[in-house]
Tab-separated table of C-alpha atoms in Angstrom:
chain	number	residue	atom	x	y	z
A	23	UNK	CA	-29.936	-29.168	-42.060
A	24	UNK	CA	-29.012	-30.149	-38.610
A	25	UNK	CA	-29.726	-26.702	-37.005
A	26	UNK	CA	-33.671	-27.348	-38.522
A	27	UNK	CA	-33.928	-30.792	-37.432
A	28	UNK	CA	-32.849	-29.459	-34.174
A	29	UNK	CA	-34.912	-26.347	-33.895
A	30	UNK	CA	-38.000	-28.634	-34.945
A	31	UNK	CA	-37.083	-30.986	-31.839
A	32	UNK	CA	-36.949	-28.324	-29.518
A	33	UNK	CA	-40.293	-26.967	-30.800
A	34	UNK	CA	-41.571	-30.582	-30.346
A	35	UNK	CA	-40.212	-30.639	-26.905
A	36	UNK	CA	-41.805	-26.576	-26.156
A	37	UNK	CA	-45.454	-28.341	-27.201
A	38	UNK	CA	-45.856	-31.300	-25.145
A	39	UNK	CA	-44.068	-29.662	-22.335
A	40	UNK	CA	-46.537	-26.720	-22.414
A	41	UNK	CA	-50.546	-27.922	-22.367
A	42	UNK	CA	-51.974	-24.686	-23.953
A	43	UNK	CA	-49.653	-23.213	-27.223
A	44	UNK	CA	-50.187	-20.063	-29.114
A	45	UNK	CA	-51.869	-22.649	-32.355
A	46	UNK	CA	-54.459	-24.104	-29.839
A	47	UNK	CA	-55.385	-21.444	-27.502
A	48	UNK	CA	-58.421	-19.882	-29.801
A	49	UNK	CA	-59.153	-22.585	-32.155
A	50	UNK	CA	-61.216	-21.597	-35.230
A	51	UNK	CA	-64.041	-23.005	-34.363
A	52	UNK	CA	-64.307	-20.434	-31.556
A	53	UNK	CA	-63.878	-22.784	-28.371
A	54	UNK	CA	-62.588	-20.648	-25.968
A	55	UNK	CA	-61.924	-20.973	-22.069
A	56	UNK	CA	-61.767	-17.756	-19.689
A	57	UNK	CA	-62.477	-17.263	-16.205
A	58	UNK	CA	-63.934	-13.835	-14.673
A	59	UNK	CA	-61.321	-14.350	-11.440
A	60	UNK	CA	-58.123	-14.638	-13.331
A	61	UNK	CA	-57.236	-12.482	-16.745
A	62	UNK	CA	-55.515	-14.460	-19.504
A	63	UNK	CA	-51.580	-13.097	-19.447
A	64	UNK	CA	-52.794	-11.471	-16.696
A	65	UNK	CA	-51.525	-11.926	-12.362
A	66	UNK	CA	-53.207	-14.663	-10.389
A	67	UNK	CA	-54.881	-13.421	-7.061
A	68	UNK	CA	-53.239	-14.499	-4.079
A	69	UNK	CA	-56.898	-16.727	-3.107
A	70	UNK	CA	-55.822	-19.185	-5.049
A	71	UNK	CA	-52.488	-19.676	-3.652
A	72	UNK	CA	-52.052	-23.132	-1.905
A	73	UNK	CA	-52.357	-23.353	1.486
A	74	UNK	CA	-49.203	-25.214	3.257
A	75	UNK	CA	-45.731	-25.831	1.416
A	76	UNK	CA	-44.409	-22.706	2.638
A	77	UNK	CA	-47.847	-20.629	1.071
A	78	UNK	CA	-50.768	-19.090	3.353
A	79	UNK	CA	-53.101	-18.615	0.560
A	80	UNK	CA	-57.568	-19.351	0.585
A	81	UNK	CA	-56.332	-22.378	-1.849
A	82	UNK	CA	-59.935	-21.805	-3.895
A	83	UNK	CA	-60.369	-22.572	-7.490
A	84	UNK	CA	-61.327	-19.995	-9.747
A	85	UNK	CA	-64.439	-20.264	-12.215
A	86	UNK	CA	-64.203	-21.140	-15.425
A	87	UNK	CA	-66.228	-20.818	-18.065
A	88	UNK	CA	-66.129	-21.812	-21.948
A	89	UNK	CA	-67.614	-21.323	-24.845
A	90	UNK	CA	-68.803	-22.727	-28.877
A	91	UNK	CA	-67.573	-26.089	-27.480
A	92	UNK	CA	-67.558	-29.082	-29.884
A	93	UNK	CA	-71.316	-30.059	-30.900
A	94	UNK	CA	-69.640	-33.905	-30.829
A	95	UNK	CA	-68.271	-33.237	-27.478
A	96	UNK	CA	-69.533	-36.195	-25.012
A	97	UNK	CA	-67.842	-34.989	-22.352
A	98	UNK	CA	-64.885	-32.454	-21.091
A	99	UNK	CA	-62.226	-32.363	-19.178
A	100	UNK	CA	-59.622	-29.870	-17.037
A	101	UNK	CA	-56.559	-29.340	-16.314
A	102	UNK	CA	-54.331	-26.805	-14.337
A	103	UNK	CA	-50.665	-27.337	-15.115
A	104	UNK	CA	-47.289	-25.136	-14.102
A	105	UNK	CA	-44.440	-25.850	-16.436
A	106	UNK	CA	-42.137	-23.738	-14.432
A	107	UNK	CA	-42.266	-26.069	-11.483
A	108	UNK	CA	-38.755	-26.579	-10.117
A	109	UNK	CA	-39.281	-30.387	-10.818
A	110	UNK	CA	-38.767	-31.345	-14.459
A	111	UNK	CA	-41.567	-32.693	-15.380
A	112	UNK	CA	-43.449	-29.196	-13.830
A	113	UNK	CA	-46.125	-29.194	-11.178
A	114	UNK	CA	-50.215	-30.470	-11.540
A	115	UNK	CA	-52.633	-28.325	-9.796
A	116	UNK	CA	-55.857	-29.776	-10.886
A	117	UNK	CA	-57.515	-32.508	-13.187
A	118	UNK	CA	-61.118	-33.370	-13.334
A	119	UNK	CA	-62.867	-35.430	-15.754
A	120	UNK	CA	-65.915	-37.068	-16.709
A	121	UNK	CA	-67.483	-33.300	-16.895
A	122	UNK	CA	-70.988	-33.964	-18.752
A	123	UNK	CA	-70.982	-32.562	-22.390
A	124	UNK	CA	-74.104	-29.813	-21.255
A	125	UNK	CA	-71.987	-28.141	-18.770
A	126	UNK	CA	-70.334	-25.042	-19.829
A	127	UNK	CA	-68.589	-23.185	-16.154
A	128	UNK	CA	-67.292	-24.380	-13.240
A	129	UNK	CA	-68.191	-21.637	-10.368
A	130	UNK	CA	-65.660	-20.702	-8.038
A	131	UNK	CA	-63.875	-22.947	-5.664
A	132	UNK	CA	-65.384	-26.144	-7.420
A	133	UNK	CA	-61.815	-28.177	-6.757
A	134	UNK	CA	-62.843	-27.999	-2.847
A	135	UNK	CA	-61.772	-31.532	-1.660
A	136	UNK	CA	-64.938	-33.909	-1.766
A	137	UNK	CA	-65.937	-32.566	-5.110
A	138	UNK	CA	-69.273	-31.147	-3.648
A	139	UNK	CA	-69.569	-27.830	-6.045
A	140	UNK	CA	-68.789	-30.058	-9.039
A	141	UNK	CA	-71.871	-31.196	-11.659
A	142	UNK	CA	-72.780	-34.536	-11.358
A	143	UNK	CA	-70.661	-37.193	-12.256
A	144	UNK	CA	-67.582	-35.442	-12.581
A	145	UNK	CA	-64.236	-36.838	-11.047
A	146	UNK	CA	-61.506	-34.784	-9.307
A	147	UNK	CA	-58.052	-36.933	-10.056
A	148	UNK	CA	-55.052	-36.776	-7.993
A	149	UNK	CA	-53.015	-33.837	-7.919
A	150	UNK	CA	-49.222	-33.105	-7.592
A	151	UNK	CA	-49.979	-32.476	-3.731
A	152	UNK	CA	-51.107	-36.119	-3.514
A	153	UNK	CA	-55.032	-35.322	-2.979
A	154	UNK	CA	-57.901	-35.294	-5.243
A	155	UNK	CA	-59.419	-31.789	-5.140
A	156	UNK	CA	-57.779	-27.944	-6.486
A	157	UNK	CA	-53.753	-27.149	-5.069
A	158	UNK	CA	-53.596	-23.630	-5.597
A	159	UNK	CA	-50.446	-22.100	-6.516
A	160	UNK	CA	-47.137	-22.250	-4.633
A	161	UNK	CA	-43.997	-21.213	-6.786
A	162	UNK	CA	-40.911	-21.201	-4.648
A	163	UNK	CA	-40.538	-17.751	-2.735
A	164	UNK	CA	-38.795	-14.879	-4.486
A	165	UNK	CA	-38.451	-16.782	-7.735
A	166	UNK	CA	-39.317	-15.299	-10.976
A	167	UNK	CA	-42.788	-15.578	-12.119
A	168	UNK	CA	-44.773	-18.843	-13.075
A	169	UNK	CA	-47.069	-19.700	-15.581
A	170	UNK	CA	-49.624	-21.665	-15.027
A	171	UNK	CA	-51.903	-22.911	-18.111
A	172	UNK	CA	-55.588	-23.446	-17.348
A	173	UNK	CA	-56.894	-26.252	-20.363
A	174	UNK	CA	-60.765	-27.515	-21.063
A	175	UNK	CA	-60.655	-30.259	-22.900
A	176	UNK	CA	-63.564	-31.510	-25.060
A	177	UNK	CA	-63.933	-35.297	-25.171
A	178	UNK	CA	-65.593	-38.160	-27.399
A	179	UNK	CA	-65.974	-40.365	-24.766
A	180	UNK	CA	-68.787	-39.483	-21.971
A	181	UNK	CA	-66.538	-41.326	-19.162
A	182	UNK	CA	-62.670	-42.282	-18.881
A	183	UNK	CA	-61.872	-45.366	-17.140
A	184	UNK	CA	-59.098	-44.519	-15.023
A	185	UNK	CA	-58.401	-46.137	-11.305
A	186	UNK	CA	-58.919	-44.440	-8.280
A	187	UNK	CA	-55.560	-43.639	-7.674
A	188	UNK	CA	-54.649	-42.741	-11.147
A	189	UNK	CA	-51.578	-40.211	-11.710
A	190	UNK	CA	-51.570	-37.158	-13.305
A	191	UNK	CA	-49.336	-38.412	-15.890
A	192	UNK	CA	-52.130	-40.984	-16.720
A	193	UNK	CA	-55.051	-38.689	-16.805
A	194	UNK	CA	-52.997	-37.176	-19.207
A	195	UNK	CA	-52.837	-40.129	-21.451
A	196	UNK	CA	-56.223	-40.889	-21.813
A	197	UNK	CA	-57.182	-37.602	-22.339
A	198	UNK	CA	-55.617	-36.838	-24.798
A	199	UNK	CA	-56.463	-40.136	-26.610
A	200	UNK	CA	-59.785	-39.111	-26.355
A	201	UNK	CA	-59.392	-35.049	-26.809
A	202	UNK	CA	-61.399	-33.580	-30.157
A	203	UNK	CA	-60.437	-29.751	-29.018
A	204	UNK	CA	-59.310	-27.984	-26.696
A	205	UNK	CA	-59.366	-23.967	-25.110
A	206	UNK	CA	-56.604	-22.455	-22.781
A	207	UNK	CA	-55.317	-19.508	-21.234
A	208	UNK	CA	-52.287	-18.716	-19.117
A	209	UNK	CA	-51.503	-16.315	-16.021
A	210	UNK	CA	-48.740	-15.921	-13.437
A	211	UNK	CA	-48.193	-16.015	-10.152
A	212	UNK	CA	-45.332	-15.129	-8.151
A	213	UNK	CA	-44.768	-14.751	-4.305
A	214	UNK	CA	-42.332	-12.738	-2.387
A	215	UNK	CA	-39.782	-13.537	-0.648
């Protein structure tokens, strides 16, 4: 009894810990996220690697693109997250919300700081960097791979209210009070030493 409470605990703990899991990844409705720059379970191209912390990388978002979204979706949401992060709660690359509900990609390099090559009204939140905008990736040199989970979410709200200075950790909240679905993927990424 105790080993099942336990092993239901940890699976508990695997879930929130990780944004995108195996039961949400390819919903049945057919919502699905990919991006034509990085391969699901696939390597991440070192263009995306932040620039500074140690890393020399273009720091450029890749696109993303999704599909069969929600017809009751008002709005959607992303999110870039490593859970391998040497910091125990992992490591936020990217959050941006208020994405109207008729958009279905974000091209290449849309996280540039200034939000410029995002649609209309969307909002680029703070990152784990400390600046609104895309932080490419930057695992620790010569450790093993990370994996980094790339997450649309689709919304019933067209707008979250969050401050200006609001922290990952709080994006989080809100959207997943408001989240009706969402699509994922994951890659790696690891640098040498």
């Amino acid at each position: 009894m105790k080993i099942a409470v336990l092993a239901t605990g940890v699976a508990l703990a695997l879930t929130a810990l990780n944004p995108v899991n195996a039961t949400n990844q390819h919903p049945q409705n057919g919502f699905h996220l990919h991006s034509p720059d990085v391969e699901s379970d696939g390597q991440i191209d070192a263009a995306f690697e932040f620039d500074g912390f140690g890393c020399s990388g273009q720091n450029r978002s890749p696109q993303l693109v999704w599909e069969n979204a929600p017809a009751n979706a008002r709005s959607f949401a992303i999110s870039v997250h490593d859970p391998d992060a040497p910091t125990g709660s992992g490591w936020w690359h990217w959050r941006v919300v208020n994405i109207p509900a008729n958009t279905t990609s974000l091209p290449a390099n849309a996280g540039a700081e200034g939000g410029a090559n995002l649609p209309d009204g969307s909002i680029q939140l703070r990152n784990d960097y400390g600046y609104k905008g895309w932080g490419g990736m930057c695992p620790p040199a010569g450790a093993s791979a990370h994996r980094y989970t790339f997450t649309v979410h689709a919304l019933d709200v067209e707008s979250l209210d969050l401050p200006d200075d609001a922290s990952p950790a709080l994006a989080g909240f809100m959207i997943h009070q408001h989240e009706i679905s969402r699509a994922g993927f994951m890659a790696t990424y690891a640098r040498e030493e």
